[in-house]
Structures are given as C-alpha cells and as structure tokens.
Amino acid sequence: MSIKIKLPFFILLAMLCNFLLIVGYYHFYLSTQISETSNEVQEELQKETDRISAELKNRGDAVARLEKISETEHLLILVQDETGNILFQSGNKMGVKFEHRASALFPFQGKICILQITKGVSITNLSAFQNAHDLLTTELGIIFIVLVLSGVYIYVRYAKQVVSLQKKMERYQSGIRPERVKRRDEIGQLQNRFADLTDALEEEKQKQDRIIVSISHDIKTPLTSVMGYAERLKKKSLTEEKREQYVDTIYRKSVVIKSLIDDFDEYLSYHAPSSLRKQLITVEQLGQVLQLEYGEELRERGVPFSLKIGCPQVKLAVDLSKIRRVFGNLIDNSLNHRSKTPLEISAVCKRENGSVIFSVEDNGTGVKNEEELRKIFEPFYTSDKARAFAGLGLSICREIVEAHGGSIHAENRREGGLRVIFCLPEECGTGRHLIKKS
C-alpha cells in the first residue's frame, strides 16, 4: 500500500483508538465514579435540606434565615405551597451544567409548604470537579501513549528504512550492490529502482569493459605485426625487395588499425546524442538511391541484389545519409558471412500500422543460436569466432534506427541465412524538403 494512503489511514486509526479508549474508560470506570459522586452530593444536599427544614420549624425569622443561607452557600431556595404557588424565592440561577435538588416539608406562614433547595456546579468550576480532572488526565495519558507508539511505528516502518537505504547507497560506493525488497510502497519502489539502476550501471560497465578488451585485442594483433616488421627493417642486410615487402605489410596493418579506429569513432558519433538532419523522402525514392549505390557494385561482385517496394508513395522523414549507412552495414554484414552457396541479398519494404517495415536478408551462414542472435547488435560482438576483428556495423545500425524512433531485430531464415528487420515511423518529425529525383 502507498505511504500517502497508509499515513492518513494510520492517523485516522490512532484517532479512532483514542476515541474508543476514552469512551471505554468513561463507560466502564468514570461513569460509575461520577454516579457515586453525584449520589453522595445528592445525599449530602438532602441531609442539609432536612437540617434547614428542622432548623426553621416554628421560627419567626425564617425568611431572613433562608436569605442568608442562600447567599452564603450559593443555593437556590424555593418555598411552595401545596398548590404550587411560590411563597418565597432566594438566589439566582446561574449558568449550570450539573445540578442537584432536595425537598422537605416544613411549616411556613401557617401552612405546610415544600422547601426545595437546588445546588448547581457551574461550567466555569467544572475543571475543579474531581471526575472531570480524572477524565482530562486520562485523555492526556492516552494521547501520550498513542504518540509514543505512533513515533515508534513510523520510525521502524519508514524512517529506519530510509536510513537503511541511505547506508546501502553509501555501501554501493564500496562495491556492495543493494538487494531487492518485497514491500510495495514508495520506499520499496525506491530501493528496487535503485537496485535496477545499479544493475544497469554494472551492465554498462561490463559492456564498456568488453569494448576496451575488444579494442585492445583487435589493435594488438596488427600492432604487433607493425612492430615486428619495423624491427626487421632495422637490419642492414635486407634486400630492397624484402624492404619494400615489409613496408607494404606495415602499411596494410596500419590501414587495418586506422579502419578499426575509424569504426570506433563512427560508433561513438552515432552513439552520442545528436540532432538528425531529416528530410522528407518517399520509399520509392529511397529505393532508387539504394539501387544506384549498391546494385551495380554487388552485381560486379557476382552477388544478385533485389529490392521489392510495397508502399512506394509513403513518405518518411529521415536523415538520408544515416539510413544509407544502415543498408550499407547490413549488406557488408551479409558479404562477410557468406556460405558455400553463391550469395544472394534481397530487401523488401511494406507498410504496417503507421510504420514502414524494411527487411534485408541473405542466404549466408546465419547465426548459430538464439542467444547469439540477441547479441549481434551489441558493439564488438561477432558470431564468427574465427574473425580477427569484431565489428561495429550492426551496433551502428541499431543506434541510427532507434534515433529515428524505430526498432530493429534479426532472425534466422528457415532456408538458411539471416534476416534483419527494422521499422521507421511514417512521416516522423518535420523534414526540410522532399528529395529531388536524380
């Protein structure tokens, strides 16, 4: 349950517990005490009334005596005859919350009358009433206990967990990764998100380590050759033919190193956030660009290339140079993974759910298993363990496609070979112009 729901619920529960406790205290204990106290006051007042009635019996100054008693003892005194007529009244009725009355018969002015004495407890004097004092003391005690228990609960359930999470964050600096928790409130979600973040950081770190190891390995081999041949060039006994051969070898190995570094620089440039220079282009025009750029080249290399467009007039907003790079990398990947069967490359395009789906496939070696199939878009990953250099081409393809708001994946063909499928949103973004036909 969410904390923003728990805390109001907890406060409401604490108030309810306080109410039930004070009601229970009053019902089972204090009401009995109040009743007993009230009975005692009533009995005392009745005794006082009987005493006054007896004292005033047959006295000629009964009126003066009643007035004095009413004034000194703050009593309301009434004398009524048998018909209810008031013969005497003394004392003012004040703001009274609780009052007690007592009556007695006594002779007054030659008649048998009713003496009624009322004793009240004013609200202003209620705090002095012992029962009210007990109730207030009990309420303060209950509030104190509820506050203490609430503080302990909030500390154990929330504050302690926040402090614990802070310590886990500090321990992560020492390499201790946080564990996930089962609690579903904001604190649990925060810790689980922190754990997810550490997992992502660890995965990124491992990815960077793999890249560094791969670069180191890939550069080391040609660099060792360069150093070896350079060492041989120092020998004075070398023939001119051998010298030229060694220089050519050094140059070729240097080109390999430069090519690897250029690929890595290109990967970083695509991987870094950058603005795309989009322009509007129809799928048909994009197909024409691809045919001009790759069709003739592949035919010269003896590789048939076919392109089928199912939605020629659909428009895309793309960075044309980068999309050309995607197709170029996919074609290079097919050329690098030929099988014994003569290589064939084909591309298909169709429209589906507001996106344009491109599929580039070949009849090459494909990928051995599903695990490797999921990794081929990672930087420096290659399914061909015999290759000296792991490529960045497919990783660059993923960066470009995702930068356009699309997605890319690969699958093995049943007939053999690999199929790479990527989609681009139809008319995504705002382009500068529609490319002119050449």
PDB file of C-alpha atoms in Angstrom, residues 213-428:
ATOM      1  CA  VAL A 213      39.160  -5.546 -24.125  1.00  0.00           C
ATOM      2  CA  SER A 214      37.976  -5.978 -27.704  1.00  0.00           C
ATOM      3  CA  ILE A 215      39.721  -2.803 -28.889  1.00  0.00           C
ATOM      4  CA  SER A 216      42.871  -3.804 -27.059  1.00  0.00           C
ATOM      5  CA  HIS A 217      42.788  -7.277 -28.578  1.00  0.00           C
ATOM      6  CA  ASP A 218      41.917  -6.120 -32.084  1.00  0.00           C
ATOM      7  CA  ILE A 219      44.607  -3.441 -32.165  1.00  0.00           C
ATOM      8  CA  LYS A 220      47.248  -5.612 -30.516  1.00  0.00           C
ATOM      9  CA  THR A 221      47.442  -8.151 -33.362  1.00  0.00           C
ATOM     10  CA  PRO A 222      48.168  -5.762 -36.265  1.00  0.00           C
ATOM     11  CA  LEU A 223      50.253  -3.525 -33.997  1.00  0.00           C
ATOM     12  CA  THR A 224      52.455  -6.473 -33.056  1.00  0.00           C
ATOM     13  CA  SER A 225      52.957  -7.152 -36.762  1.00  0.00           C
ATOM     14  CA  VAL A 226      53.853  -3.489 -37.379  1.00  0.00           C
ATOM     15  CA  MET A 227      56.402  -3.559 -34.558  1.00  0.00           C
ATOM     16  CA  GLY A 228      57.857  -6.857 -35.811  1.00  0.00           C
ATOM     17  CA  TYR A 229      58.299  -5.719 -39.394  1.00  0.00           C
ATOM     18  CA  ALA A 230      59.641  -2.341 -38.234  1.00  0.00           C
ATOM     19  CA  GLU A 231      62.224  -4.204 -36.169  1.00  0.00           C
ATOM     20  CA  ARG A 232      63.255  -6.204 -39.234  1.00  0.00           C
ATOM     21  CA  LEU A 233      63.654  -3.011 -41.272  1.00  0.00           C
ATOM     22  CA  LYS A 234      66.487  -2.006 -38.949  1.00  0.00           C
ATOM     23  CA  LYS A 235      68.614  -4.824 -40.301  1.00  0.00           C
ATOM     24  CA  LYS A 236      71.142  -3.590 -42.830  1.00  0.00           C
ATOM     25  CA  SER A 237      71.349  -6.958 -44.588  1.00  0.00           C
ATOM     26  CA  LEU A 238      67.792  -6.692 -46.000  1.00  0.00           C
ATOM     27  CA  THR A 239      67.390  -6.717 -49.745  1.00  0.00           C
ATOM     28  CA  GLU A 240      65.475  -3.927 -51.411  1.00  0.00           C
ATOM     29  CA  GLU A 241      62.743  -6.385 -52.333  1.00  0.00           C
ATOM     30  CA  LYS A 242      62.324  -7.521 -48.726  1.00  0.00           C
ATOM     31  CA  ARG A 243      62.394  -3.930 -47.513  1.00  0.00           C
ATOM     32  CA  GLU A 244      59.557  -2.957 -49.871  1.00  0.00           C
ATOM     33  CA  GLN A 245      57.641  -6.081 -48.841  1.00  0.00           C
ATOM     34  CA  TYR A 246      57.960  -5.183 -45.145  1.00  0.00           C
ATOM     35  CA  VAL A 247      56.957  -1.558 -45.780  1.00  0.00           C
ATOM     36  CA  ASP A 248      53.866  -2.728 -47.703  1.00  0.00           C
ATOM     37  CA  THR A 249      52.958  -5.066 -44.855  1.00  0.00           C
ATOM     38  CA  ILE A 250      53.370  -2.291 -42.283  1.00  0.00           C
ATOM     39  CA  TYR A 251      51.167  -0.053 -44.392  1.00  0.00           C
ATOM     40  CA  ARG A 252      48.438  -2.702 -44.708  1.00  0.00           C
ATOM     41  CA  LYS A 253      48.477  -3.372 -40.976  1.00  0.00           C
ATOM     42  CA  SER A 254      48.335   0.381 -40.307  1.00  0.00           C
ATOM     43  CA  VAL A 255      45.300   0.630 -42.590  1.00  0.00           C
ATOM     44  CA  VAL A 256      43.655  -2.133 -40.555  1.00  0.00           C
ATOM     45  CA  ILE A 257      44.351  -0.249 -37.335  1.00  0.00           C
ATOM     46  CA  LYS A 258      43.038   3.004 -38.816  1.00  0.00           C
ATOM     47  CA  SER A 259      39.928   1.230 -40.101  1.00  0.00           C
ATOM     48  CA  LEU A 260      39.245  -0.169 -36.652  1.00  0.00           C
ATOM     49  CA  ILE A 261      39.717   3.238 -35.016  1.00  0.00           C
ATOM     50  CA  ASP A 262      37.514   4.890 -37.654  1.00  0.00           C
ATOM     51  CA  ASP A 263      34.782   2.335 -36.977  1.00  0.00           C
ATOM     52  CA  PHE A 264      35.036   3.010 -33.256  1.00  0.00           C
ATOM     53  CA  ASP A 265      34.910   6.784 -33.794  1.00  0.00           C
ATOM     54  CA  GLU A 266      31.887   6.301 -36.012  1.00  0.00           C
ATOM     55  CA  TYR A 267      30.215   4.176 -33.355  1.00  0.00           C
ATOM     56  CA  LEU A 268      30.810   6.887 -30.735  1.00  0.00           C
ATOM     57  CA  SER A 269      29.440   9.580 -33.054  1.00  0.00           C
ATOM     58  CA  TYR A 270      26.241   7.586 -33.638  1.00  0.00           C
ATOM     59  CA  HIS A 271      26.030   6.553 -30.002  1.00  0.00           C
ATOM     60  CA  ALA A 272      26.304  10.120 -28.711  1.00  0.00           C
ATOM     61  CA  PRO A 273      23.123  12.234 -28.714  1.00  0.00           C
ATOM     62  CA  SER A 274      22.990  14.327 -31.866  1.00  0.00           C
ATOM     63  CA  SER A 275      20.399  16.027 -33.991  1.00  0.00           C
ATOM     64  CA  LEU A 276      19.309  14.301 -37.166  1.00  0.00           C
ATOM     65  CA  ARG A 277      19.196  16.254 -40.419  1.00  0.00           C
ATOM     66  CA  LYS A 278      15.878  14.907 -41.565  1.00  0.00           C
ATOM     67  CA  GLN A 279      14.301  15.363 -44.956  1.00  0.00           C
ATOM     68  CA  LEU A 280      11.086  14.065 -46.455  1.00  0.00           C
ATOM     69  CA  ILE A 281      11.524  11.268 -48.959  1.00  0.00           C
ATOM     70  CA  THR A 282       9.213   8.667 -50.430  1.00  0.00           C
ATOM     71  CA  VAL A 283      10.013   4.981 -50.065  1.00  0.00           C
ATOM     72  CA  GLU A 284      10.267   4.748 -53.841  1.00  0.00           C
ATOM     73  CA  GLN A 285      12.949   7.463 -53.920  1.00  0.00           C
ATOM     74  CA  LEU A 286      14.842   5.752 -51.110  1.00  0.00           C
ATOM     75  CA  GLY A 287      14.771   2.513 -53.147  1.00  0.00           C
ATOM     76  CA  GLN A 288      16.220   4.354 -56.149  1.00  0.00           C
ATOM     77  CA  VAL A 289      19.058   5.685 -54.008  1.00  0.00           C
ATOM     78  CA  LEU A 290      19.839   2.175 -52.748  1.00  0.00           C
ATOM     79  CA  GLN A 291      19.778   0.665 -56.238  1.00  0.00           C
ATOM     80  CA  LEU A 292      22.171   3.327 -57.549  1.00  0.00           C
ATOM     81  CA  GLU A 293      24.523   2.961 -54.611  1.00  0.00           C
ATOM     82  CA  TYR A 294      24.646  -0.823 -54.106  1.00  0.00           C
ATOM     83  CA  GLY A 295      23.002  -2.539 -57.091  1.00  0.00           C
ATOM     84  CA  GLU A 296      25.832  -2.151 -59.605  1.00  0.00           C
ATOM     85  CA  GLU A 297      28.568  -2.752 -57.023  1.00  0.00           C
ATOM     86  CA  LEU A 298      27.022  -6.035 -55.906  1.00  0.00           C
ATOM     87  CA  ARG A 299      26.465  -7.232 -59.460  1.00  0.00           C
ATOM     88  CA  GLU A 300      30.137  -6.616 -60.222  1.00  0.00           C
ATOM     89  CA  ARG A 301      30.995  -8.802 -57.249  1.00  0.00           C
ATOM     90  CA  GLY A 302      28.680 -11.524 -58.521  1.00  0.00           C
ATOM     91  CA  VAL A 303      26.032 -11.013 -55.832  1.00  0.00           C
ATOM     92  CA  PRO A 304      22.418 -10.652 -57.059  1.00  0.00           C
ATOM     93  CA  PHE A 305      20.533  -7.842 -55.268  1.00  0.00           C
ATOM     94  CA  SER A 306      16.751  -7.435 -55.444  1.00  0.00           C
ATOM     95  CA  LEU A 307      14.593  -4.718 -53.919  1.00  0.00           C
ATOM     96  CA  LYS A 308      10.785  -5.024 -53.611  1.00  0.00           C
ATOM     97  CA  ILE A 309       8.797  -1.956 -52.534  1.00  0.00           C
ATOM     98  CA  GLY A 310       5.205  -2.488 -51.443  1.00  0.00           C
ATOM     99  CA  CYS A 311       4.444   1.146 -50.491  1.00  0.00           C
ATOM    100  CA  PRO A 312       6.248   3.408 -52.990  1.00  0.00           C
ATOM    101  CA  GLN A 313       4.371   6.648 -52.198  1.00  0.00           C
ATOM    102  CA  VAL A 314       4.607   6.502 -48.423  1.00  0.00           C
ATOM    103  CA  LYS A 315       6.758   9.327 -47.073  1.00  0.00           C
ATOM    104  CA  LEU A 316       9.448   9.140 -44.409  1.00  0.00           C
ATOM    105  CA  ALA A 317      11.268  11.904 -42.542  1.00  0.00           C
ATOM    106  CA  VAL A 318      14.822  10.571 -42.228  1.00  0.00           C
ATOM    107  CA  ASP A 319      18.465  11.534 -42.233  1.00  0.00           C
ATOM    108  CA  LEU A 320      19.247  10.027 -45.639  1.00  0.00           C
ATOM    109  CA  SER A 321      22.990   9.675 -45.112  1.00  0.00           C
ATOM    110  CA  LYS A 322      22.451   7.694 -41.914  1.00  0.00           C
ATOM    111  CA  ILE A 323      19.746   5.450 -43.404  1.00  0.00           C
ATOM    112  CA  ARG A 324      22.081   4.712 -46.331  1.00  0.00           C
ATOM    113  CA  ARG A 325      24.648   3.748 -43.715  1.00  0.00           C
ATOM    114  CA  VAL A 326      22.176   1.264 -42.193  1.00  0.00           C
ATOM    115  CA  PHE A 327      21.669  -0.514 -45.512  1.00  0.00           C
ATOM    116  CA  GLY A 328      25.409  -0.378 -46.232  1.00  0.00           C
ATOM    117  CA  ASN A 329      26.270  -2.016 -42.914  1.00  0.00           C
ATOM    118  CA  LEU A 330      23.634  -4.734 -43.389  1.00  0.00           C
ATOM    119  CA  ILE A 331      24.949  -5.508 -46.896  1.00  0.00           C
ATOM    120  CA  ASP A 332      28.555  -5.572 -45.612  1.00  0.00           C
ATOM    121  CA  ASN A 333      27.476  -7.970 -42.866  1.00  0.00           C
ATOM    122  CA  SER A 334      25.939 -10.294 -45.485  1.00  0.00           C
ATOM    123  CA  LEU A 335      29.124 -10.128 -47.598  1.00  0.00           C
ATOM    124  CA  ASN A 336      31.244 -11.016 -44.552  1.00  0.00           C
ATOM    125  CA  HIS A 337      29.141 -14.083 -43.708  1.00  0.00           C
ATOM    126  CA  ARG A 338      28.903 -15.988 -46.963  1.00  0.00           C
ATOM    127  CA  SER A 339      28.334 -19.700 -47.085  1.00  0.00           C
ATOM    128  CA  LYS A 340      29.438 -22.165 -49.760  1.00  0.00           C
ATOM    129  CA  THR A 341      26.246 -21.367 -51.671  1.00  0.00           C
ATOM    130  CA  PRO A 342      26.541 -18.327 -54.003  1.00  0.00           C
ATOM    131  CA  LEU A 343      25.445 -15.304 -52.007  1.00  0.00           C
ATOM    132  CA  GLU A 344      22.141 -13.568 -52.726  1.00  0.00           C
ATOM    133  CA  ILE A 345      20.874 -10.416 -50.989  1.00  0.00           C
ATOM    134  CA  SER A 346      17.329  -9.073 -51.128  1.00  0.00           C
ATOM    135  CA  ALA A 347      15.403  -6.250 -49.490  1.00  0.00           C
ATOM    136  CA  VAL A 348      11.647  -5.935 -49.014  1.00  0.00           C
ATOM    137  CA  CYS A 349       9.619  -2.923 -47.863  1.00  0.00           C
ATOM    138  CA  LYS A 350       5.987  -2.764 -46.706  1.00  0.00           C
ATOM    139  CA  ARG A 351       3.666  -0.510 -44.728  1.00  0.00           C
ATOM    140  CA  GLU A 352       2.151  -1.730 -41.456  1.00  0.00           C
ATOM    141  CA  ASN A 353       0.357   0.081 -38.586  1.00  0.00           C
ATOM    142  CA  GLY A 354       1.715   3.532 -39.391  1.00  0.00           C
ATOM    143  CA  SER A 355       5.278   2.297 -39.852  1.00  0.00           C
ATOM    144  CA  VAL A 356       7.401   1.269 -42.796  1.00  0.00           C
ATOM    145  CA  ILE A 357       8.961  -2.190 -42.338  1.00  0.00           C
ATOM    146  CA  PHE A 358      12.267  -2.913 -44.082  1.00  0.00           C
ATOM    147  CA  SER A 359      13.660  -6.439 -44.327  1.00  0.00           C
ATOM    148  CA  VAL A 360      17.177  -7.211 -45.580  1.00  0.00           C
ATOM    149  CA  GLU A 361      18.017 -10.916 -45.917  1.00  0.00           C
ATOM    150  CA  ASP A 362      20.688 -13.185 -47.338  1.00  0.00           C
ATOM    151  CA  ASN A 363      21.413 -16.889 -47.764  1.00  0.00           C
ATOM    152  CA  GLY A 364      24.681 -16.807 -45.832  1.00  0.00           C
ATOM    153  CA  THR A 365      25.773 -18.614 -42.692  1.00  0.00           C
ATOM    154  CA  GLY A 366      23.187 -17.007 -40.388  1.00  0.00           C
ATOM    155  CA  VAL A 367      23.625 -17.145 -36.624  1.00  0.00           C
ATOM    156  CA  LYS A 368      24.076 -20.391 -34.698  1.00  0.00           C
ATOM    157  CA  ASN A 369      21.600 -19.955 -31.832  1.00  0.00           C
ATOM    158  CA  GLU A 370      19.068 -17.591 -30.282  1.00  0.00           C
ATOM    159  CA  GLU A 371      21.470 -16.341 -27.611  1.00  0.00           C
ATOM    160  CA  GLU A 372      23.959 -15.121 -30.212  1.00  0.00           C
ATOM    161  CA  LEU A 373      21.075 -13.735 -32.269  1.00  0.00           C
ATOM    162  CA  ARG A 374      20.150 -11.414 -29.396  1.00  0.00           C
ATOM    163  CA  LYS A 375      23.740 -10.186 -29.057  1.00  0.00           C
ATOM    164  CA  ILE A 376      24.641  -9.365 -32.645  1.00  0.00           C
ATOM    165  CA  PHE A 377      23.628  -5.716 -32.216  1.00  0.00           C
ATOM    166  CA  GLU A 378      25.997  -5.253 -29.283  1.00  0.00           C
ATOM    167  CA  PRO A 379      29.215  -3.360 -30.027  1.00  0.00           C
ATOM    168  CA  PHE A 380      32.215  -5.541 -30.944  1.00  0.00           C
ATOM    169  CA  TYR A 381      30.165  -8.720 -30.858  1.00  0.00           C
ATOM    170  CA  THR A 382      30.597 -11.263 -33.650  1.00  0.00           C
ATOM    171  CA  SER A 383      29.157 -14.729 -34.059  1.00  0.00           C
ATOM    172  CA  ASP A 384      32.151 -15.711 -36.151  1.00  0.00           C
ATOM    173  CA  LYS A 385      34.815 -16.707 -33.624  1.00  0.00           C
ATOM    174  CA  ALA A 386      37.362 -17.148 -36.401  1.00  0.00           C
ATOM    175  CA  ARG A 387      37.250 -13.472 -37.358  1.00  0.00           C
ATOM    176  CA  ALA A 388      40.175 -11.433 -36.056  1.00  0.00           C
ATOM    177  CA  PHE A 389      38.186  -8.242 -35.629  1.00  0.00           C
ATOM    178  CA  ALA A 390      34.732  -7.857 -34.078  1.00  0.00           C
ATOM    179  CA  GLY A 391      32.639  -5.311 -35.935  1.00  0.00           C
ATOM    180  CA  LEU A 392      30.527  -2.317 -35.010  1.00  0.00           C
ATOM    181  CA  GLY A 393      28.314  -2.263 -38.099  1.00  0.00           C
ATOM    182  CA  LEU A 394      25.151  -3.779 -36.622  1.00  0.00           C
ATOM    183  CA  SER A 395      25.529  -1.774 -33.423  1.00  0.00           C
ATOM    184  CA  ILE A 396      25.676   1.411 -35.504  1.00  0.00           C
ATOM    185  CA  CYS A 397      22.541   0.254 -37.357  1.00  0.00           C
ATOM    186  CA  ARG A 398      20.676  -0.045 -34.077  1.00  0.00           C
ATOM    187  CA  GLU A 399      21.808   3.417 -32.933  1.00  0.00           C
ATOM    188  CA  ILE A 400      20.632   5.029 -36.179  1.00  0.00           C
ATOM    189  CA  VAL A 401      17.266   3.235 -36.305  1.00  0.00           C
ATOM    190  CA  GLU A 402      16.470   3.979 -32.646  1.00  0.00           C
ATOM    191  CA  ALA A 403      17.497   7.629 -33.138  1.00  0.00           C
ATOM    192  CA  HIS A 404      14.752   7.778 -35.808  1.00  0.00           C
ATOM    193  CA  GLY A 405      12.213   6.389 -33.346  1.00  0.00           C
ATOM    194  CA  GLY A 406      12.241   2.879 -34.836  1.00  0.00           C
ATOM    195  CA  SER A 407      13.343  -0.599 -33.765  1.00  0.00           C
ATOM    196  CA  ILE A 408      15.476  -3.363 -35.220  1.00  0.00           C
ATOM    197  CA  HIS A 409      15.885  -7.107 -34.714  1.00  0.00           C
ATOM    198  CA  ALA A 410      17.237 -10.148 -36.528  1.00  0.00           C
ATOM    199  CA  GLU A 411      16.107 -13.714 -37.171  1.00  0.00           C
ATOM    200  CA  ASN A 412      17.425 -16.771 -38.951  1.00  0.00           C
ATOM    201  CA  ARG A 413      15.751 -17.768 -42.198  1.00  0.00           C
ATOM    202  CA  ARG A 414      14.386 -21.287 -42.492  1.00  0.00           C
ATOM    203  CA  GLU A 415      16.121 -21.619 -45.862  1.00  0.00           C
ATOM    204  CA  GLY A 416      19.421 -20.546 -44.284  1.00  0.00           C
ATOM    205  CA  GLY A 417      20.925 -17.128 -43.820  1.00  0.00           C
ATOM    206  CA  LEU A 418      19.991 -14.087 -41.793  1.00  0.00           C
ATOM    207  CA  ARG A 419      17.066 -11.662 -41.989  1.00  0.00           C
ATOM    208  CA  VAL A 420      17.361  -8.219 -40.361  1.00  0.00           C
ATOM    209  CA  ILE A 421      14.082  -6.337 -39.908  1.00  0.00           C
ATOM    210  CA  PHE A 422      13.777  -2.712 -38.894  1.00  0.00           C
ATOM    211  CA  CYS A 423      10.887  -0.269 -38.908  1.00  0.00           C
ATOM    212  CA  LEU A 424      10.714   3.513 -39.239  1.00  0.00           C
ATOM    213  CA  PRO A 425       7.715   5.673 -38.295  1.00  0.00           C
ATOM    214  CA  GLU A 426       5.780   7.027 -41.234  1.00  0.00           C
ATOM    215  CA  GLU A 427       6.278  10.801 -41.562  1.00  0.00           C
ATOM    216  CA  CYS A 428       8.040  11.138 -38.208  1.00  0.00           C
TER     217      CYS A 428
END
